[in-house]
Short mmCIF file of N, CA and C in Angstrom, two decimals:
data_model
loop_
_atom_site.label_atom_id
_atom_site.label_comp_id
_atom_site.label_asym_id
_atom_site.label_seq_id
_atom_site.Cartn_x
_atom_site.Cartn_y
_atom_site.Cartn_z
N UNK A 956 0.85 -1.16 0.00
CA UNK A 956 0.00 0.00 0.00
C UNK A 956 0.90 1.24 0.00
N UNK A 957 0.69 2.14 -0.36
CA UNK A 957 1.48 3.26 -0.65
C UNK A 957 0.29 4.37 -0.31
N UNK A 958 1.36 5.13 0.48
CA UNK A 958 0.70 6.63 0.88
C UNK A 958 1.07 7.76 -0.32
N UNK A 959 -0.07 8.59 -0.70
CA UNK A 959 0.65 9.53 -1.43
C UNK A 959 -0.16 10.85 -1.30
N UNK A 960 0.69 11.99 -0.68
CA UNK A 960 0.13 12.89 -0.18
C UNK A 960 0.36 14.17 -1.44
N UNK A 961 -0.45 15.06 -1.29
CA UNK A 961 -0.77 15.91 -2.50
C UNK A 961 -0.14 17.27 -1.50
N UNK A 962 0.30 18.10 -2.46
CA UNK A 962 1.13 19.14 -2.03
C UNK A 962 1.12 20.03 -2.90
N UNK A 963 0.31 21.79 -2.61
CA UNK A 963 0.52 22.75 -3.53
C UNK A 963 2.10 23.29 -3.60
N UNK A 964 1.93 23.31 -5.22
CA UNK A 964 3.51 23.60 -5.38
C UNK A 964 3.50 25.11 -5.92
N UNK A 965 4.16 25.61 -5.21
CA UNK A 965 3.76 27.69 -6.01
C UNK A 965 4.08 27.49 -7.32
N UNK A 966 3.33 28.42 -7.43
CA UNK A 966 3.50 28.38 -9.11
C UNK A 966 4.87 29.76 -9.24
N UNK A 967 4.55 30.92 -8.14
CA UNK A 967 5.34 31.76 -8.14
C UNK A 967 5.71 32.64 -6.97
N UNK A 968 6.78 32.65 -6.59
CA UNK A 968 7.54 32.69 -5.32
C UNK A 968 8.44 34.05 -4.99
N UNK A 969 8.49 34.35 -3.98
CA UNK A 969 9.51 35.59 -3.58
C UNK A 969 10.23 35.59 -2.13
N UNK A 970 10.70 35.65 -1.89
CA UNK A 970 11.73 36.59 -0.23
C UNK A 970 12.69 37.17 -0.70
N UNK A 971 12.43 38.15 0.17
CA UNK A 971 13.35 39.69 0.18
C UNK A 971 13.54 40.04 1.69
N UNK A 972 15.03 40.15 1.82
CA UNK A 972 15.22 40.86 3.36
C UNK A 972 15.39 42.30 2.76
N UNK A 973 14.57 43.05 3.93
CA UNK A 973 14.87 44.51 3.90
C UNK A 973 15.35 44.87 5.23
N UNK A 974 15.61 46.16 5.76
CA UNK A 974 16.29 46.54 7.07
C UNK A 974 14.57 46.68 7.52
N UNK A 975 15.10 46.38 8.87
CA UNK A 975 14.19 46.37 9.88
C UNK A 975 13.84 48.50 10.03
N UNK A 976 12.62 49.35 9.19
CA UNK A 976 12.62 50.22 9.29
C UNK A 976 11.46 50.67 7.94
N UNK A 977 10.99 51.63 8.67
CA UNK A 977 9.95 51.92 7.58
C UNK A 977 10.04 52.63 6.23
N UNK A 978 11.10 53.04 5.99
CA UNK A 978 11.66 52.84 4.58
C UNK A 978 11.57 51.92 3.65
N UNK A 979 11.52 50.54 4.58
CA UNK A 979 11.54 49.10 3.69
C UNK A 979 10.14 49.23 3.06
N UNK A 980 8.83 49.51 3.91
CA UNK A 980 7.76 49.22 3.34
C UNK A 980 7.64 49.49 1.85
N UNK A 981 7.80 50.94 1.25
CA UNK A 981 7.89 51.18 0.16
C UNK A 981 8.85 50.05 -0.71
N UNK A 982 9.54 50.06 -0.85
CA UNK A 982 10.46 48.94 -1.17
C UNK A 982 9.39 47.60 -1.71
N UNK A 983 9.04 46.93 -0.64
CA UNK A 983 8.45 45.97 -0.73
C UNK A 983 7.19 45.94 -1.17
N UNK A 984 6.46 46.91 -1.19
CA UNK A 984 5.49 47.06 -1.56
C UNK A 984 5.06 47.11 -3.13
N UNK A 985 6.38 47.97 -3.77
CA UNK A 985 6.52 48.01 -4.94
C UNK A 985 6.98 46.37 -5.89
N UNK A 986 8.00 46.16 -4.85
CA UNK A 986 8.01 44.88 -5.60
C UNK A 986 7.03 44.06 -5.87
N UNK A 987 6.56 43.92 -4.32
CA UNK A 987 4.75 42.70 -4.46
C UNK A 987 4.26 43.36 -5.88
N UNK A 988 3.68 44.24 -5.58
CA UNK A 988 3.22 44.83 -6.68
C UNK A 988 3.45 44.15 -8.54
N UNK A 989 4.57 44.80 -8.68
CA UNK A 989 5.40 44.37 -9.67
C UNK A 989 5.07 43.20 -9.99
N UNK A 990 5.40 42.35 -9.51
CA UNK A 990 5.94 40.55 -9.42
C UNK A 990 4.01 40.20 -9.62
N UNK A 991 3.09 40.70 -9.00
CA UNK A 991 1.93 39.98 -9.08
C UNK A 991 1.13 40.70 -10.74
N UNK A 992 1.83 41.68 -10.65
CA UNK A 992 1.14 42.06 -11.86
C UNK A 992 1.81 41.46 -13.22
N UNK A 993 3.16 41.40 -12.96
CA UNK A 993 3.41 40.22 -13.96
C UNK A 993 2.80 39.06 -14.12
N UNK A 994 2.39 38.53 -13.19
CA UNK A 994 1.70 37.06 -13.53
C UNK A 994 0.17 37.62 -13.64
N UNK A 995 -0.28 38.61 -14.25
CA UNK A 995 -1.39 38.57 -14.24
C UNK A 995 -2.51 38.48 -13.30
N UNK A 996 -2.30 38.77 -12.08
CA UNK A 996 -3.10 38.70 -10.76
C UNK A 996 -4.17 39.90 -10.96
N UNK A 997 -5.56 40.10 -10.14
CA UNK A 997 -6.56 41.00 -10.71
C UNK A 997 -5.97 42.23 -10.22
N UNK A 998 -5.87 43.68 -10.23
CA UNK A 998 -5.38 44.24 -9.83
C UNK A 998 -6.46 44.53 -8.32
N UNK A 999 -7.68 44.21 -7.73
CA UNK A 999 -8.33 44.42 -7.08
C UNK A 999 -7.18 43.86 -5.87
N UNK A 1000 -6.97 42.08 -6.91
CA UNK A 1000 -6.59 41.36 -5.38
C UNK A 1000 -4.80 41.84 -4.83
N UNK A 1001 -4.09 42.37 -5.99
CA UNK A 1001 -2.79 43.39 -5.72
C UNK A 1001 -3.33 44.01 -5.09
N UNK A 1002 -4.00 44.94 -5.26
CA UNK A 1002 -4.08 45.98 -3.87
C UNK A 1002 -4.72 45.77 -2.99
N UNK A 1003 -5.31 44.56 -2.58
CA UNK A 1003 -5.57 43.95 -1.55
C UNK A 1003 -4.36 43.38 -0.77
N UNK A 1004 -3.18 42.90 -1.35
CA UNK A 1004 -2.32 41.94 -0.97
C UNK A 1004 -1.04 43.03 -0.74
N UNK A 1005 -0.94 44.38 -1.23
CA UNK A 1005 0.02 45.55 -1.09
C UNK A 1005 -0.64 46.19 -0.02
N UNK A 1006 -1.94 46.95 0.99
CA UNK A 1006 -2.11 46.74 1.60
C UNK A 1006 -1.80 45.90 2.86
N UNK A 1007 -2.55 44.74 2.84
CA UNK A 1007 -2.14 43.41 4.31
C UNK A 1007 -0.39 43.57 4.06
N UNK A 1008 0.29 43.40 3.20
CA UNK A 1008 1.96 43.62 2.96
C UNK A 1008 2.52 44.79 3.76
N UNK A 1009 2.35 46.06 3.19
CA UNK A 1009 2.09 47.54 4.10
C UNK A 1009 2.00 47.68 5.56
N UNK A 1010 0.78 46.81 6.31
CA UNK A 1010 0.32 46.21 7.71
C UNK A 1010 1.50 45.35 8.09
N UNK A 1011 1.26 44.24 7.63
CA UNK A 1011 2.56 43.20 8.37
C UNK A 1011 3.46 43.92 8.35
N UNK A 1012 4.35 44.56 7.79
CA UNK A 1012 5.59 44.97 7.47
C UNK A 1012 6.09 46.09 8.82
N UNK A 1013 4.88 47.05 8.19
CA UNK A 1013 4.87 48.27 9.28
C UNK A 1013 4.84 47.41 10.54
N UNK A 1014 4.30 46.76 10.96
CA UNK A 1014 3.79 46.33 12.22
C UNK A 1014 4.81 46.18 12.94
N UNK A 1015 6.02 44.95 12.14
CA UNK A 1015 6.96 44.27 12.18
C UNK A 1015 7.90 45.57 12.65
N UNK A 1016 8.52 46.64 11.75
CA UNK A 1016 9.23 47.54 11.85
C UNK A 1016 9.12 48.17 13.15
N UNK A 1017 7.79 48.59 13.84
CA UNK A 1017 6.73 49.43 14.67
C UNK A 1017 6.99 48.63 16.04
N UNK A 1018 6.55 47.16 16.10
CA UNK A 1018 6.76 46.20 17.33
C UNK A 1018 7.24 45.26 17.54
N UNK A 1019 8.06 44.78 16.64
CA UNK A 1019 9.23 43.68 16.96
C UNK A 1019 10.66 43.99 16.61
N UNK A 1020 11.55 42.93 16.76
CA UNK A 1020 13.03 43.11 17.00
C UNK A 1020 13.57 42.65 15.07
N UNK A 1021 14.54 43.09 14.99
CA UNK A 1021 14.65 42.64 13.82
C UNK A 1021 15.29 41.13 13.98
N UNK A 1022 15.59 40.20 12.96
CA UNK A 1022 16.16 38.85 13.15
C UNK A 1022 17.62 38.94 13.16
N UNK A 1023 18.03 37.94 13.75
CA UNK A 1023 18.97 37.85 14.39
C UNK A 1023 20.05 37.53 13.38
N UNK A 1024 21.07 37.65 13.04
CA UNK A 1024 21.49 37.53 11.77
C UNK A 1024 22.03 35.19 11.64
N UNK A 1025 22.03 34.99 10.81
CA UNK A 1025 21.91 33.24 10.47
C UNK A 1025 23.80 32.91 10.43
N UNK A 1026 24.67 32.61 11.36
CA UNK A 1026 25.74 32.63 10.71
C UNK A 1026 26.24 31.61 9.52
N UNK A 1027 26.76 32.10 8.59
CA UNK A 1027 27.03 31.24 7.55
C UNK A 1027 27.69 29.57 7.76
N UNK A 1028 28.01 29.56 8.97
CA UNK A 1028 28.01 28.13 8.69
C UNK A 1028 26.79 27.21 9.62
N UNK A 1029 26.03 27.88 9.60
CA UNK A 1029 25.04 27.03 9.91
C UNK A 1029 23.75 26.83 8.58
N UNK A 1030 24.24 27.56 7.82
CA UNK A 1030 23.19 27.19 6.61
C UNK A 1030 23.16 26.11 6.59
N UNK A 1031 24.02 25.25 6.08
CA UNK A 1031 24.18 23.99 5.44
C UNK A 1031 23.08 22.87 6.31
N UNK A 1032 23.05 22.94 7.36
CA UNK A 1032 21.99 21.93 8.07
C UNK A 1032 20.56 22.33 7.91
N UNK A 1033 19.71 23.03 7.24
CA UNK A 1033 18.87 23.99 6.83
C UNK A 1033 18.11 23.11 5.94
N UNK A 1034 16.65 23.17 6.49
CA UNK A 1034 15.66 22.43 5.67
C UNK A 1034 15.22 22.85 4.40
N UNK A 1035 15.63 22.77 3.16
CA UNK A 1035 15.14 23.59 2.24
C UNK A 1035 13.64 24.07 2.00
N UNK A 1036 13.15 24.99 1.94
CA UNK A 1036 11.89 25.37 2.44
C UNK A 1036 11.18 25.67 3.92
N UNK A 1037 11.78 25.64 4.74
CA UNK A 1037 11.58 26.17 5.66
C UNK A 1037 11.88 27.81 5.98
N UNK A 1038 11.22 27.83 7.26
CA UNK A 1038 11.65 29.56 7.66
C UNK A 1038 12.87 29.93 7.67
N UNK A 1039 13.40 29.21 8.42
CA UNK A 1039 14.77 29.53 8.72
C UNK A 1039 15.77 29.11 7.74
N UNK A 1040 15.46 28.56 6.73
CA UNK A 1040 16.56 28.68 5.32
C UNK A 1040 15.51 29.41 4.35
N UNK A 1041 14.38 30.54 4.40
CA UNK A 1041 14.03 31.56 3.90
C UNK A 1041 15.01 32.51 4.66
N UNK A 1042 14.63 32.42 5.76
CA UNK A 1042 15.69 33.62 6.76
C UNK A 1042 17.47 33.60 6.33
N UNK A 1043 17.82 32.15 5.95
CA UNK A 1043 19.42 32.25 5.93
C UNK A 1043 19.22 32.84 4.55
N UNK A 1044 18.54 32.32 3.75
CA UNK A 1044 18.51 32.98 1.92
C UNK A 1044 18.61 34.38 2.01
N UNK A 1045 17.55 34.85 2.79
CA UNK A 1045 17.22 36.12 2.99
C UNK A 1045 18.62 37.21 3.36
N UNK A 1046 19.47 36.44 4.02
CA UNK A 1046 20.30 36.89 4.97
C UNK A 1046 21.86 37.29 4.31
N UNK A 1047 21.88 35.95 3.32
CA UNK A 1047 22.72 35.91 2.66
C UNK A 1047 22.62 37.00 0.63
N UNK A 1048 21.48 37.29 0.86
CA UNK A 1048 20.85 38.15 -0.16
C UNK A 1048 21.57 39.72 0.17
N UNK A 1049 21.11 39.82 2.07
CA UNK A 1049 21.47 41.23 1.81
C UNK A 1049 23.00 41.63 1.93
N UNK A 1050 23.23 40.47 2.46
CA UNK A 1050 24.78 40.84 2.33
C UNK A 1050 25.19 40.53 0.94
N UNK A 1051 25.09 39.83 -0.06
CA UNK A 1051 25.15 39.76 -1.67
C UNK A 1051 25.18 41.46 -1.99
N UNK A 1052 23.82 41.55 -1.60
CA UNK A 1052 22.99 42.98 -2.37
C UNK A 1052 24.17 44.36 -1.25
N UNK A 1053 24.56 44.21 -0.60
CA UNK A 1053 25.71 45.37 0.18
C UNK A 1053 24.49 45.81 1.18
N UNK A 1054 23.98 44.91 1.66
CA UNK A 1054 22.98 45.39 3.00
C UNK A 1054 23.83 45.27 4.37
N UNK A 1055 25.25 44.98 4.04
CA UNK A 1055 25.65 44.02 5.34
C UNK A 1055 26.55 45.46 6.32
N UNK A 1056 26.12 46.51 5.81
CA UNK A 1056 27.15 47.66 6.42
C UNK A 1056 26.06 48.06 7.30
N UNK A 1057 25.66 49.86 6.77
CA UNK A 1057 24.89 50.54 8.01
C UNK A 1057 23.60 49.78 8.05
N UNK A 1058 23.19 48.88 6.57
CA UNK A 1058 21.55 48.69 7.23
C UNK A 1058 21.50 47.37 7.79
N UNK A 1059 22.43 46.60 7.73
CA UNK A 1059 22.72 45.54 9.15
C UNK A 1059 22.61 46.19 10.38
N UNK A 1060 23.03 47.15 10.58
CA UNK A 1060 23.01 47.84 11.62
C UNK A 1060 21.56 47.70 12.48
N UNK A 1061 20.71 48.08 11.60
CA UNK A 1061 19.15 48.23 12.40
C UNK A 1061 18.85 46.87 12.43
N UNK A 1062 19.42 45.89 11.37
CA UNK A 1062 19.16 44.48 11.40
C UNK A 1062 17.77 44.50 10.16
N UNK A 1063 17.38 43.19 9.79
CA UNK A 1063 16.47 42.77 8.64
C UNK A 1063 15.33 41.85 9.35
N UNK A 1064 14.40 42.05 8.75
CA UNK A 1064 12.98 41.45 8.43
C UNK A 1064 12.76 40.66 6.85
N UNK A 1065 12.44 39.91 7.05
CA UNK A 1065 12.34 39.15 5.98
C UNK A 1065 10.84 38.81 5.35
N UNK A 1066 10.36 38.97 4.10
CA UNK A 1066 9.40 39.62 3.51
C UNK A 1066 9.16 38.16 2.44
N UNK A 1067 8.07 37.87 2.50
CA UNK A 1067 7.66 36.57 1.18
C UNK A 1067 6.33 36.48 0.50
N UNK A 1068 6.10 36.18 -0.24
CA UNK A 1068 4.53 35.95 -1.11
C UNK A 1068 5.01 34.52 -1.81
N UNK A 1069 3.73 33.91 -1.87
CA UNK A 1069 3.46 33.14 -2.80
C UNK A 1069 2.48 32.58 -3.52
N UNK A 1070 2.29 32.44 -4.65
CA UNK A 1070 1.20 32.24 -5.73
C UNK A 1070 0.79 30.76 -6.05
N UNK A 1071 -0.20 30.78 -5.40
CA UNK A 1071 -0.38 29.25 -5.49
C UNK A 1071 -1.12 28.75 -6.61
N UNK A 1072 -0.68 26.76 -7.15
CA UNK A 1072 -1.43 27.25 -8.10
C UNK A 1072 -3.24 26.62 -7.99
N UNK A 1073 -3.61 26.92 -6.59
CA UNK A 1073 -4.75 26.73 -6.56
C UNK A 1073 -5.37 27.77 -6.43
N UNK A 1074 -5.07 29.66 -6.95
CA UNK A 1074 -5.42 30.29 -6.97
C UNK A 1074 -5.59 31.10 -5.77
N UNK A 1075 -4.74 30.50 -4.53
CA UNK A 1075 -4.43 31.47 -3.27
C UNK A 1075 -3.08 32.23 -3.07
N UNK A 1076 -2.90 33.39 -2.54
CA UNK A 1076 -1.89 34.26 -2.44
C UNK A 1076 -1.52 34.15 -1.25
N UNK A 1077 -0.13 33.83 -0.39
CA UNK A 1077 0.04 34.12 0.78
C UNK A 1077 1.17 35.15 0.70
N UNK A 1078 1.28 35.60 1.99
CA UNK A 1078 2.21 37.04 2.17
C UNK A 1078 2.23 36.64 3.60
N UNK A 1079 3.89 37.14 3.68
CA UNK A 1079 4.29 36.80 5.15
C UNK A 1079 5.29 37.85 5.45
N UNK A 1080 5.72 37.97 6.66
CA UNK A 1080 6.30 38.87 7.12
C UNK A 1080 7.00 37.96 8.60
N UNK A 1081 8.28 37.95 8.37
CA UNK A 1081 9.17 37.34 9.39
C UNK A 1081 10.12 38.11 10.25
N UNK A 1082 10.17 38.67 11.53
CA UNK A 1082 10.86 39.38 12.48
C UNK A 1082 11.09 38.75 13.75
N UNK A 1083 12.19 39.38 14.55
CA UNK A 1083 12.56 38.85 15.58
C UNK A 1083 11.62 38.49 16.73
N UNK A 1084 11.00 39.19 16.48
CA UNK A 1084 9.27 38.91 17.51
C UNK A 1084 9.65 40.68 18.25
N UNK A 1085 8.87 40.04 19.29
CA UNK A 1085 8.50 41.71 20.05
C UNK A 1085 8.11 40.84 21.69
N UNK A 1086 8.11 42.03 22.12
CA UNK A 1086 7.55 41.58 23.94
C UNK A 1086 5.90 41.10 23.82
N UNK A 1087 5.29 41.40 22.68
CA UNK A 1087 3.92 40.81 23.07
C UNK A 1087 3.65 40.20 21.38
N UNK A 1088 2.59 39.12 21.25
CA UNK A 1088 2.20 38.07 20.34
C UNK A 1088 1.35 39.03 19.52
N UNK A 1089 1.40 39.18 18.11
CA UNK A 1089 0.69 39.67 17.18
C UNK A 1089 -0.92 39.66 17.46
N UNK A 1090 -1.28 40.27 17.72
CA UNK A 1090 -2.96 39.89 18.04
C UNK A 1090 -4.07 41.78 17.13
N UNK A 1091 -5.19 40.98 16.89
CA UNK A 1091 -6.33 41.93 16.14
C UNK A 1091 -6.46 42.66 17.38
N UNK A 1092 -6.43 43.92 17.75
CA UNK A 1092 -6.79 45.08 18.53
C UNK A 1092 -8.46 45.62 17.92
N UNK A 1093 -8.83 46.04 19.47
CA UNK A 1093 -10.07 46.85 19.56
C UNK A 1093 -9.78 47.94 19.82
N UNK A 1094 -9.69 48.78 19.31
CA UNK A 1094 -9.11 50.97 19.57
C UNK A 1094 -10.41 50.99 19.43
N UNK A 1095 -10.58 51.90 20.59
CA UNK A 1095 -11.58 53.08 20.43
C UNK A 1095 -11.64 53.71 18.88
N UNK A 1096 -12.58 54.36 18.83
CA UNK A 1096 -12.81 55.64 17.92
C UNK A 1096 -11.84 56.77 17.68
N UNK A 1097 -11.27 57.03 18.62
CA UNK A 1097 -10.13 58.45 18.82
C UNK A 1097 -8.58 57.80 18.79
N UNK A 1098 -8.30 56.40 18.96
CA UNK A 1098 -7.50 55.77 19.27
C UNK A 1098 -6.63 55.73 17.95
N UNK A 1099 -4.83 56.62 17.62
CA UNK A 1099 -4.32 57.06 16.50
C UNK A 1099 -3.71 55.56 15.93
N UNK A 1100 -3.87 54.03 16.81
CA UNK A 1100 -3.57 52.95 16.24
C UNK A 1100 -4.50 51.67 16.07
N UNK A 1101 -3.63 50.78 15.88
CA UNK A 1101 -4.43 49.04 16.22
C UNK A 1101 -5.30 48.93 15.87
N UNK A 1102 -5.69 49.54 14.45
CA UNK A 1102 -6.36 48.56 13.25
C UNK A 1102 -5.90 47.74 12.58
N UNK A 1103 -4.24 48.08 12.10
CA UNK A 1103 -3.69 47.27 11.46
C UNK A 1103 -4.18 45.52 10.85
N UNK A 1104 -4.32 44.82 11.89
CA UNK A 1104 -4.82 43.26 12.01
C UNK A 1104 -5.99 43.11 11.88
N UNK A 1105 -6.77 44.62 12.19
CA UNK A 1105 -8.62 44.27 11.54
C UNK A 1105 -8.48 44.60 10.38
N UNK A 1106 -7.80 45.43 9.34
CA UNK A 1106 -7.60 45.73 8.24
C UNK A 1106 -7.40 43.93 7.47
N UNK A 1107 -5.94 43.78 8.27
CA UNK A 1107 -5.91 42.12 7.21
C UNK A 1107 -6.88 41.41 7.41
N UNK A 1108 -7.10 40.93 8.89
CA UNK A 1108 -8.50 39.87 8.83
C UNK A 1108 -9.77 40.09 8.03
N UNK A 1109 -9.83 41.26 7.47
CA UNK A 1109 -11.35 41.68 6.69
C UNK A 1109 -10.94 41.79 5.25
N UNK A 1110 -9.85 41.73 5.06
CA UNK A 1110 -9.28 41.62 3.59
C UNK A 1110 -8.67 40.10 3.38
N UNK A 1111 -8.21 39.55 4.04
CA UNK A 1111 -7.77 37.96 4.11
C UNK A 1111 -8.66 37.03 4.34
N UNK A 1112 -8.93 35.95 3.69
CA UNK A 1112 -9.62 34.90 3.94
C UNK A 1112 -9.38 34.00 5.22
N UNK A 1113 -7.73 34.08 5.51
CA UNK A 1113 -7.55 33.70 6.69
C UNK A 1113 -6.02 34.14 7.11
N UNK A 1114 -5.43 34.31 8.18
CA UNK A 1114 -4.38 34.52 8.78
C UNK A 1114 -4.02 34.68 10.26
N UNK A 1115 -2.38 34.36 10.17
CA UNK A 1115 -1.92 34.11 11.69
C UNK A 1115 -1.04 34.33 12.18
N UNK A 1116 -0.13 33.70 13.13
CA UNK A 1116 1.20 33.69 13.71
C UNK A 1116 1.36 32.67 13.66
N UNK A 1117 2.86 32.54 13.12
CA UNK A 1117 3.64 31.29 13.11
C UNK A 1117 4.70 31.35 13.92
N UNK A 1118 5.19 30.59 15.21
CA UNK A 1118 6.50 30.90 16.16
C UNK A 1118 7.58 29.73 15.38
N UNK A 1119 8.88 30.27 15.69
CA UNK A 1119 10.07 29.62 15.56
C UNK A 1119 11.23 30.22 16.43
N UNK A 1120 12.24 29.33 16.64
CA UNK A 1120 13.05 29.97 17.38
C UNK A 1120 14.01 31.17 16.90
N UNK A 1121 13.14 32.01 17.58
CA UNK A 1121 14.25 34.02 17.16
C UNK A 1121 13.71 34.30 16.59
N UNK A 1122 12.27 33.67 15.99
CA UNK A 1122 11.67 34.94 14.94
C UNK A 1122 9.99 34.03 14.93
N UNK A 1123 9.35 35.45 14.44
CA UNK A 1123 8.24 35.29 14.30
C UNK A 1123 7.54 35.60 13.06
N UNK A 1124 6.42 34.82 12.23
CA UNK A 1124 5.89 35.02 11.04
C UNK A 1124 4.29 35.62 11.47
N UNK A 1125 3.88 36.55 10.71
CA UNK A 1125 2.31 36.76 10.48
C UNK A 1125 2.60 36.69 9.50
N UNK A 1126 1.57 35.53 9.03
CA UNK A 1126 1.26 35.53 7.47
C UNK A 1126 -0.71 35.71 6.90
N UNK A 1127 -0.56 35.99 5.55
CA UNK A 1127 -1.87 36.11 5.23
C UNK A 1127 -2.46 35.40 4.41
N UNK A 1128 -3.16 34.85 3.96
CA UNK A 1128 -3.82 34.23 2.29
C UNK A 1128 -4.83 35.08 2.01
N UNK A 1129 -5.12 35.53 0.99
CA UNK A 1129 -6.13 36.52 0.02
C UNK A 1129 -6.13 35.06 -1.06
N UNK A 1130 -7.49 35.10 -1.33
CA UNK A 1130 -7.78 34.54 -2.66
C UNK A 1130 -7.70 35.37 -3.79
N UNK A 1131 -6.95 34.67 -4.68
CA UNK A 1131 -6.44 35.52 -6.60
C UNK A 1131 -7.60 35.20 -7.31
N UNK A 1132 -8.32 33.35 -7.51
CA UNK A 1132 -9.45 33.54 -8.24
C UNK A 1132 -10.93 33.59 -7.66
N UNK A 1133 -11.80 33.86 -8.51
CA UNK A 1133 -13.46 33.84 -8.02
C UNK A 1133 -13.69 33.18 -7.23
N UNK A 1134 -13.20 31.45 -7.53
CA UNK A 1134 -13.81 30.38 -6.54
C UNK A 1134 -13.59 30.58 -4.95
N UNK A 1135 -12.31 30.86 -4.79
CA UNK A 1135 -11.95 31.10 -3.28
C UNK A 1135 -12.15 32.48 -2.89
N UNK A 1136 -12.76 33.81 -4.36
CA UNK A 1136 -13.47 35.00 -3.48
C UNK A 1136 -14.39 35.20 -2.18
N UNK A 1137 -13.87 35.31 -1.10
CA UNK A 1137 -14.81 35.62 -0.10
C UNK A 1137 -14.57 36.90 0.69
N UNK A 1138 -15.57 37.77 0.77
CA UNK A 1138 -15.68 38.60 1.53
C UNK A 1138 -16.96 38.67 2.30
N UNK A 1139 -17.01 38.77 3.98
CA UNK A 1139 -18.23 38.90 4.95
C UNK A 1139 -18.96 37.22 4.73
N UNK A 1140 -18.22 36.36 4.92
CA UNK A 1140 -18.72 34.78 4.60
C UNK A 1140 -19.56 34.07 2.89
N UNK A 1141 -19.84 35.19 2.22
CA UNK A 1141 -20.09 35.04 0.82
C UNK A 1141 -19.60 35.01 0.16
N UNK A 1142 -19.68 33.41 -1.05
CA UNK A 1142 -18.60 33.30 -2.11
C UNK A 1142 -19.12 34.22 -2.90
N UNK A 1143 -18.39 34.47 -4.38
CA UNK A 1143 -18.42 35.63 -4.74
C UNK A 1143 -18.41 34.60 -6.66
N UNK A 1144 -18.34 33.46 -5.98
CA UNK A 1144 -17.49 32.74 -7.68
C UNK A 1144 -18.41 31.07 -7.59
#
């Protein structure tokens, strides 16, 4: 008897470390952008997914630590596809790209999407964590923050926190086609 388990394979993929700082957002934002409009994504659900990107990111910059840097010889034991050999890729990118001077300094966050090909989008956002767990806030009316996470949950079909050791993921999924359109519990496709 043979087990055989089914596994979405992206159709199209990204991570990018930026410095831990709100400069990066722009940065990243543009790229998502970019990269989804090349593959033809609706532009509704891009600026749905540049948005929740914008949120995580800021958030990340705003209330957690940046990651801790991966030393190069510990790549090699590194699960391919996992966080933490996104984080060493990531790591080893910005020092490639000449990130490894002043904007090491503030340290990096590490930034991902992926295009699935069952027509779901995820977007993640990976940082050192912070003193308290990513959570949806209730602000008052007058209150100048902590919508952020009601913004994604009402634009995302679903999302969360993922823990690992030294760093932390909020990630999101937005649906790209009709079938998995949902907004307020109604399909849409």
């Amino acid at each position: 008897m043979a087990l055989v388990v089914a596994r979405d394979v992206p159709t199209s993929s990204a991570t990018m470390a930026v410095p831990h700082g709100p400069e990066s957002v722009s940065a990243a934002r543009r790229r998502l952008r970019k990269d989804l409009a090349a593959r033809q994504v609706p532009d509704v659900v891009i600026d749905d997914a540049v948005l929740i990107l914008s949120e995580l990111l800021s958030n990340a910059c705003r209330h957690a630590r940046p990651l801790e840097p991966v030393p190069a010889s510990s790549h090699d034991g590194l699960h391919p596809g996992s966080t933490a050999d996104a984080t060493a890729r990531a790591h080893a990118q910005a020092a490639w790209l000449g990130q490894g001077t002043a904007q090491a300094d503030s340290g990096l966050v590490v930034v991902g999407w992926e295009l699935h090909s069952d027509g779901l989008l995820t977007v993640e956002v990976t940082d050192g964590g912070g003193p308290t767990r990513p959570r949806r806030g209730s602000p008052s009316l007058t209150a100048r923050g902590g919508r952020g996470l009601g913004i994604v949950g009402q634009l995302a079909s679903d999302w969360g926190v993922r823990d690992a050791p030294g760093e932390v993921t909020v990630w999101a999924v937005l649906p790209v086609r009709a079938r998995h359109a949902r907004r307020d519990g109604v399909a849409t496709g």
